[in-house]
Amino acid sequence: MGKKADGKQLAQNKKASHDYFIEDTFEAGMVLTGTEIKSLRNGRANISDAFATIRHGEIFIHNMHISPFEQGNIHNPTDPTRARKLLLHKSQIHKLYGLSKQEGYAIVPLKIYVRNGYAKLLIGLGKGKKQYDKRDTAAKRDAQRDIQRALREKQKVAR
């Protein structure tokens, strides 16, 4: 019996923190086929252009690209960017629905990982950043990097 990879990160959406202020996060399960989970475990997923929508009380992820598994069933090809259903509690879906209907909010996928043998998707409620917010974030990050560099130099001199 193989050991399960707990918390192994399979894909991350680095663009999400650049484009959105993430205000709340939710962990969702995903409805996948057998070959999709095998391909996902091989790290063959991309969520940089993905987004989530809520229809009829169910939440779906769109544009999440999972490459077809090479050793999979060739007679059952699936669309790599098909809409996949996410598994959340009804109360969480209602909360997301109410908050995402406000102006400037979106449901953004943040990362895919494995927990207890199941693929999970961390989704966040994001408020869109304006261009000046992005510049401000970049400036703060650069200033923090300069401070860390100066501290390292000071520690080297002290030794």
PDB file of C-alpha atoms in Angstrom:
ATOM      1  CA  MET A   1       0.000   0.000   0.000  1.00  0.00           C
ATOM      2  CA  GLY A   2       1.499   3.323  -1.103  1.00  0.00           C
ATOM      3  CA  LYS A   3       1.921   6.341   1.117  1.00  0.00           C
ATOM      4  CA  LYS A   4      -0.473   9.189   0.321  1.00  0.00           C
ATOM      5  CA  ALA A   5       1.049  12.546  -0.527  1.00  0.00           C
ATOM      6  CA  ASP A   6      -0.459  14.919   2.035  1.00  0.00           C
ATOM      7  CA  GLY A   7      -0.585  18.577   1.142  1.00  0.00           C
ATOM      8  CA  LYS A   8       1.490  18.169  -2.029  1.00  0.00           C
ATOM      9  CA  GLN A   9       0.967  21.268  -4.138  1.00  0.00           C
ATOM     10  CA  LEU A  10       0.263  20.395  -7.769  1.00  0.00           C
ATOM     11  CA  ALA A  11      -0.469  23.794  -9.350  1.00  0.00           C
ATOM     12  CA  GLN A  12      -0.572  27.410  -8.218  1.00  0.00           C
ATOM     13  CA  ASN A  13      -2.097  30.579  -9.631  1.00  0.00           C
ATOM     14  CA  LYS A  14       0.608  33.181  -9.037  1.00  0.00           C
ATOM     15  CA  LYS A  15      -1.274  35.775 -11.074  1.00  0.00           C
ATOM     16  CA  ALA A  16      -4.177  35.747  -8.596  1.00  0.00           C
ATOM     17  CA  SER A  17      -2.375  37.644  -5.831  1.00  0.00           C
ATOM     18  CA  HIS A  18      -1.124  40.146  -8.415  1.00  0.00           C
ATOM     19  CA  ASP A  19      -4.571  40.866  -9.861  1.00  0.00           C
ATOM     20  CA  TYR A  20      -6.810  40.481  -6.769  1.00  0.00           C
ATOM     21  CA  PHE A  21      -6.991  41.247  -3.064  1.00  0.00           C
ATOM     22  CA  ILE A  22      -7.906  37.794  -1.681  1.00  0.00           C
ATOM     23  CA  GLU A  23     -10.409  38.373   1.129  1.00  0.00           C
ATOM     24  CA  ASP A  24     -11.604  34.843   1.960  1.00  0.00           C
ATOM     25  CA  THR A  25     -10.567  31.316   0.975  1.00  0.00           C
ATOM     26  CA  PHE A  26     -12.441  28.021   0.703  1.00  0.00           C
ATOM     27  CA  GLU A  27     -11.207  24.465   0.187  1.00  0.00           C
ATOM     28  CA  ALA A  28     -13.236  22.628  -2.460  1.00  0.00           C
ATOM     29  CA  GLY A  29     -13.163  19.088  -3.746  1.00  0.00           C
ATOM     30  CA  MET A  30     -13.256  18.457  -7.493  1.00  0.00           C
ATOM     31  CA  VAL A  31     -15.233  15.990  -9.596  1.00  0.00           C
ATOM     32  CA  LEU A  32     -12.592  14.448 -11.895  1.00  0.00           C
ATOM     33  CA  THR A  33     -12.268  11.373 -14.071  1.00  0.00           C
ATOM     34  CA  GLY A  34      -9.676   8.682 -13.347  1.00  0.00           C
ATOM     35  CA  THR A  35      -7.257   9.788 -16.031  1.00  0.00           C
ATOM     36  CA  GLU A  36      -7.594  13.442 -14.973  1.00  0.00           C
ATOM     37  CA  ILE A  37      -6.489  12.685 -11.417  1.00  0.00           C
ATOM     38  CA  LYS A  38      -3.528  10.685 -12.719  1.00  0.00           C
ATOM     39  CA  SER A  39      -2.494  13.555 -14.956  1.00  0.00           C
ATOM     40  CA  LEU A  40      -3.018  16.000 -12.085  1.00  0.00           C
ATOM     41  CA  ARG A  41      -0.746  13.952  -9.807  1.00  0.00           C
ATOM     42  CA  ASN A  42       1.938  14.179 -12.513  1.00  0.00           C
ATOM     43  CA  GLY A  43       1.700  17.979 -12.237  1.00  0.00           C
ATOM     44  CA  ARG A  44       0.079  18.471 -15.640  1.00  0.00           C
ATOM     45  CA  ALA A  45      -2.397  21.194 -14.630  1.00  0.00           C
ATOM     46  CA  ASN A  46      -2.645  24.932 -15.243  1.00  0.00           C
ATOM     47  CA  ILE A  47      -5.050  27.241 -13.388  1.00  0.00           C
ATOM     48  CA  SER A  48      -3.652  30.641 -14.371  1.00  0.00           C
ATOM     49  CA  ASP A  49      -6.614  31.524 -16.639  1.00  0.00           C
ATOM     50  CA  ALA A  50      -9.271  29.664 -14.638  1.00  0.00           C
ATOM     51  CA  PHE A  51     -12.347  31.179 -12.999  1.00  0.00           C
ATOM     52  CA  ALA A  52     -15.374  29.872 -11.114  1.00  0.00           C
ATOM     53  CA  THR A  53     -19.084  30.452 -11.645  1.00  0.00           C
ATOM     54  CA  ILE A  54     -22.194  29.500  -9.700  1.00  0.00           C
ATOM     55  CA  ARG A  55     -25.199  28.089 -11.592  1.00  0.00           C
ATOM     56  CA  HIS A  56     -28.328  26.512 -10.099  1.00  0.00           C
ATOM     57  CA  GLY A  57     -26.775  26.242  -6.640  1.00  0.00           C
ATOM     58  CA  GLU A  58     -23.654  24.455  -7.929  1.00  0.00           C
ATOM     59  CA  ILE A  59     -20.172  25.848  -8.438  1.00  0.00           C
ATOM     60  CA  PHE A  60     -18.084  25.089 -11.528  1.00  0.00           C
ATOM     61  CA  ILE A  61     -14.488  25.844 -12.494  1.00  0.00           C
ATOM     62  CA  HIS A  62     -13.860  26.910 -16.107  1.00  0.00           C
ATOM     63  CA  ASN A  63     -10.634  27.089 -18.177  1.00  0.00           C
ATOM     64  CA  MET A  64      -8.673  24.882 -15.764  1.00  0.00           C
ATOM     65  CA  HIS A  65      -6.373  22.973 -18.107  1.00  0.00           C
ATOM     66  CA  ILE A  66      -5.560  19.359 -17.191  1.00  0.00           C
ATOM     67  CA  SER A  67      -3.521  17.699 -19.937  1.00  0.00           C
ATOM     68  CA  PRO A  68      -4.728  14.284 -21.146  1.00  0.00           C
ATOM     69  CA  PHE A  69      -2.976  11.319 -19.511  1.00  0.00           C
ATOM     70  CA  GLU A  70      -0.639   9.642 -22.029  1.00  0.00           C
ATOM     71  CA  GLN A  71      -1.299   6.075 -20.870  1.00  0.00           C
ATOM     72  CA  GLY A  72      -5.031   6.712 -20.520  1.00  0.00           C
ATOM     73  CA  ASN A  73      -7.952   5.407 -22.556  1.00  0.00           C
ATOM     74  CA  ILE A  74      -7.585   6.867 -26.053  1.00  0.00           C
ATOM     75  CA  HIS A  75     -11.196   6.035 -26.909  1.00  0.00           C
ATOM     76  CA  ASN A  76     -12.472   8.277 -24.109  1.00  0.00           C
ATOM     77  CA  PRO A  77     -10.748  11.627 -24.739  1.00  0.00           C
ATOM     78  CA  THR A  78     -11.890  14.497 -22.556  1.00  0.00           C
ATOM     79  CA  ASP A  79     -11.665  18.194 -23.250  1.00  0.00           C
ATOM     80  CA  PRO A  80      -8.669  19.509 -21.233  1.00  0.00           C
ATOM     81  CA  THR A  81     -10.488  22.762 -20.366  1.00  0.00           C
ATOM     82  CA  ARG A  82     -13.989  21.425 -19.715  1.00  0.00           C
ATOM     83  CA  ALA A  83     -16.059  22.858 -16.851  1.00  0.00           C
ATOM     84  CA  ARG A  84     -15.554  20.785 -13.716  1.00  0.00           C
ATOM     85  CA  LYS A  85     -17.898  20.699 -10.750  1.00  0.00           C
ATOM     86  CA  LEU A  86     -16.546  21.756  -7.356  1.00  0.00           C
ATOM     87  CA  LEU A  87     -17.732  20.244  -4.102  1.00  0.00           C
ATOM     88  CA  LEU A  88     -18.596  22.705  -1.342  1.00  0.00           C
ATOM     89  CA  HIS A  89     -21.174  22.853   1.420  1.00  0.00           C
ATOM     90  CA  LYS A  90     -24.414  24.547   0.410  1.00  0.00           C
ATOM     91  CA  SER A  91     -23.889  27.288   3.002  1.00  0.00           C
ATOM     92  CA  GLN A  92     -20.438  28.049   1.561  1.00  0.00           C
ATOM     93  CA  ILE A  93     -21.878  28.249  -1.967  1.00  0.00           C
ATOM     94  CA  HIS A  94     -24.604  30.647  -0.787  1.00  0.00           C
ATOM     95  CA  LYS A  95     -22.010  32.813   0.969  1.00  0.00           C
ATOM     96  CA  LEU A  96     -19.790  32.876  -2.144  1.00  0.00           C
ATOM     97  CA  TYR A  97     -22.777  33.641  -4.367  1.00  0.00           C
ATOM     98  CA  GLY A  98     -23.841  36.617  -2.252  1.00  0.00           C
ATOM     99  CA  LEU A  99     -20.352  38.073  -2.004  1.00  0.00           C
ATOM    100  CA  SER A 100     -19.381  37.486  -5.644  1.00  0.00           C
ATOM    101  CA  LYS A 101     -22.439  39.401  -6.912  1.00  0.00           C
ATOM    102  CA  GLN A 102     -21.001  42.609  -5.490  1.00  0.00           C
ATOM    103  CA  GLU A 103     -19.201  44.906  -7.899  1.00  0.00           C
ATOM    104  CA  GLY A 104     -15.540  44.042  -8.483  1.00  0.00           C
ATOM    105  CA  TYR A 105     -15.554  40.596  -6.832  1.00  0.00           C
ATOM    106  CA  ALA A 106     -14.683  37.284  -8.456  1.00  0.00           C
ATOM    107  CA  ILE A 107     -14.169  33.664  -7.404  1.00  0.00           C
ATOM    108  CA  VAL A 108     -10.523  32.900  -8.172  1.00  0.00           C
ATOM    109  CA  PRO A 109      -8.723  29.529  -7.992  1.00  0.00           C
ATOM    110  CA  LEU A 110      -5.507  29.820  -5.981  1.00  0.00           C
ATOM    111  CA  LYS A 111      -3.885  26.380  -5.905  1.00  0.00           C
ATOM    112  CA  ILE A 112      -4.463  22.661  -6.404  1.00  0.00           C
ATOM    113  CA  TYR A 113      -3.080  20.172  -3.893  1.00  0.00           C
ATOM    114  CA  VAL A 114      -3.630  16.652  -2.578  1.00  0.00           C
ATOM    115  CA  ARG A 115      -4.990  16.069   0.919  1.00  0.00           C
ATOM    116  CA  ASN A 116      -5.702  12.567   2.266  1.00  0.00           C
ATOM    117  CA  GLY A 117      -5.522  11.189  -1.268  1.00  0.00           C
ATOM    118  CA  TYR A 118      -8.101  13.611  -2.671  1.00  0.00           C
ATOM    119  CA  ALA A 119      -7.392  16.499  -5.045  1.00  0.00           C
ATOM    120  CA  LYS A 120      -8.480  19.805  -3.529  1.00  0.00           C
ATOM    121  CA  LEU A 121      -8.772  23.272  -5.020  1.00  0.00           C
ATOM    122  CA  LEU A 122      -8.259  26.341  -2.855  1.00  0.00           C
ATOM    123  CA  ILE A 123     -10.536  29.081  -4.162  1.00  0.00           C
ATOM    124  CA  GLY A 124     -10.586  32.643  -2.958  1.00  0.00           C
ATOM    125  CA  LEU A 125     -12.991  35.531  -3.062  1.00  0.00           C
ATOM    126  CA  GLY A 126     -10.971  38.231  -4.787  1.00  0.00           C
ATOM    127  CA  LYS A 127     -11.587  41.932  -5.214  1.00  0.00           C
ATOM    128  CA  GLY A 128      -9.966  43.266  -8.384  1.00  0.00           C
ATOM    129  CA  LYS A 129      -6.934  45.499  -8.022  1.00  0.00           C
ATOM    130  CA  LYS A 130      -6.605  48.750  -9.892  1.00  0.00           C
ATOM    131  CA  GLN A 131      -3.357  49.570 -11.696  1.00  0.00           C
ATOM    132  CA  TYR A 132      -2.152  51.878  -8.914  1.00  0.00           C
ATOM    133  CA  ASP A 133      -2.795  49.106  -6.352  1.00  0.00           C
ATOM    134  CA  LYS A 134      -0.562  46.772  -8.353  1.00  0.00           C
ATOM    135  CA  ARG A 135       2.200  49.397  -8.454  1.00  0.00           C
ATOM    136  CA  ASP A 136       1.839  49.976  -4.707  1.00  0.00           C
ATOM    137  CA  THR A 137       2.114  46.237  -4.000  1.00  0.00           C
ATOM    138  CA  ALA A 138       5.216  45.972  -6.181  1.00  0.00           C
ATOM    139  CA  ALA A 139       6.804  48.963  -4.432  1.00  0.00           C
ATOM    140  CA  LYS A 140       6.171  47.454  -0.986  1.00  0.00           C
ATOM    141  CA  ARG A 141       7.624  44.124  -2.110  1.00  0.00           C
ATOM    142  CA  ASP A 142      10.742  45.848  -3.492  1.00  0.00           C
ATOM    143  CA  ALA A 143      11.184  47.865  -0.286  1.00  0.00           C
ATOM    144  CA  GLN A 144      10.876  44.712   1.834  1.00  0.00           C
ATOM    145  CA  ARG A 145      13.459  42.979  -0.365  1.00  0.00           C
ATOM    146  CA  ASP A 146      15.871  45.934   0.060  1.00  0.00           C
ATOM    147  CA  ILE A 147      15.423  45.835   3.845  1.00  0.00           C
ATOM    148  CA  GLN A 148      16.152  42.091   3.945  1.00  0.00           C
ATOM    149  CA  ARG A 149      19.229  42.576   1.742  1.00  0.00           C
ATOM    150  CA  ALA A 150      20.541  45.337   4.018  1.00  0.00           C
ATOM    151  CA  LEU A 151      19.994  43.189   7.118  1.00  0.00           C
ATOM    152  CA  ARG A 152      21.886  40.269   5.548  1.00  0.00           C
ATOM    153  CA  GLU A 153      24.796  42.576   4.629  1.00  0.00           C
ATOM    154  CA  LYS A 154      24.874  43.965   8.173  1.00  0.00           C
ATOM    155  CA  GLN A 155      24.966  40.429   9.634  1.00  0.00           C
ATOM    156  CA  LYS A 156      27.838  39.467   7.307  1.00  0.00           C
ATOM    157  CA  VAL A 157      29.860  42.508   8.437  1.00  0.00           C
ATOM    158  CA  ALA A 158      29.154  41.772  12.128  1.00  0.00           C
ATOM    159  CA  ARG A 159      30.661  38.269  11.881  1.00  0.00           C
TER     160      ARG A 159
END
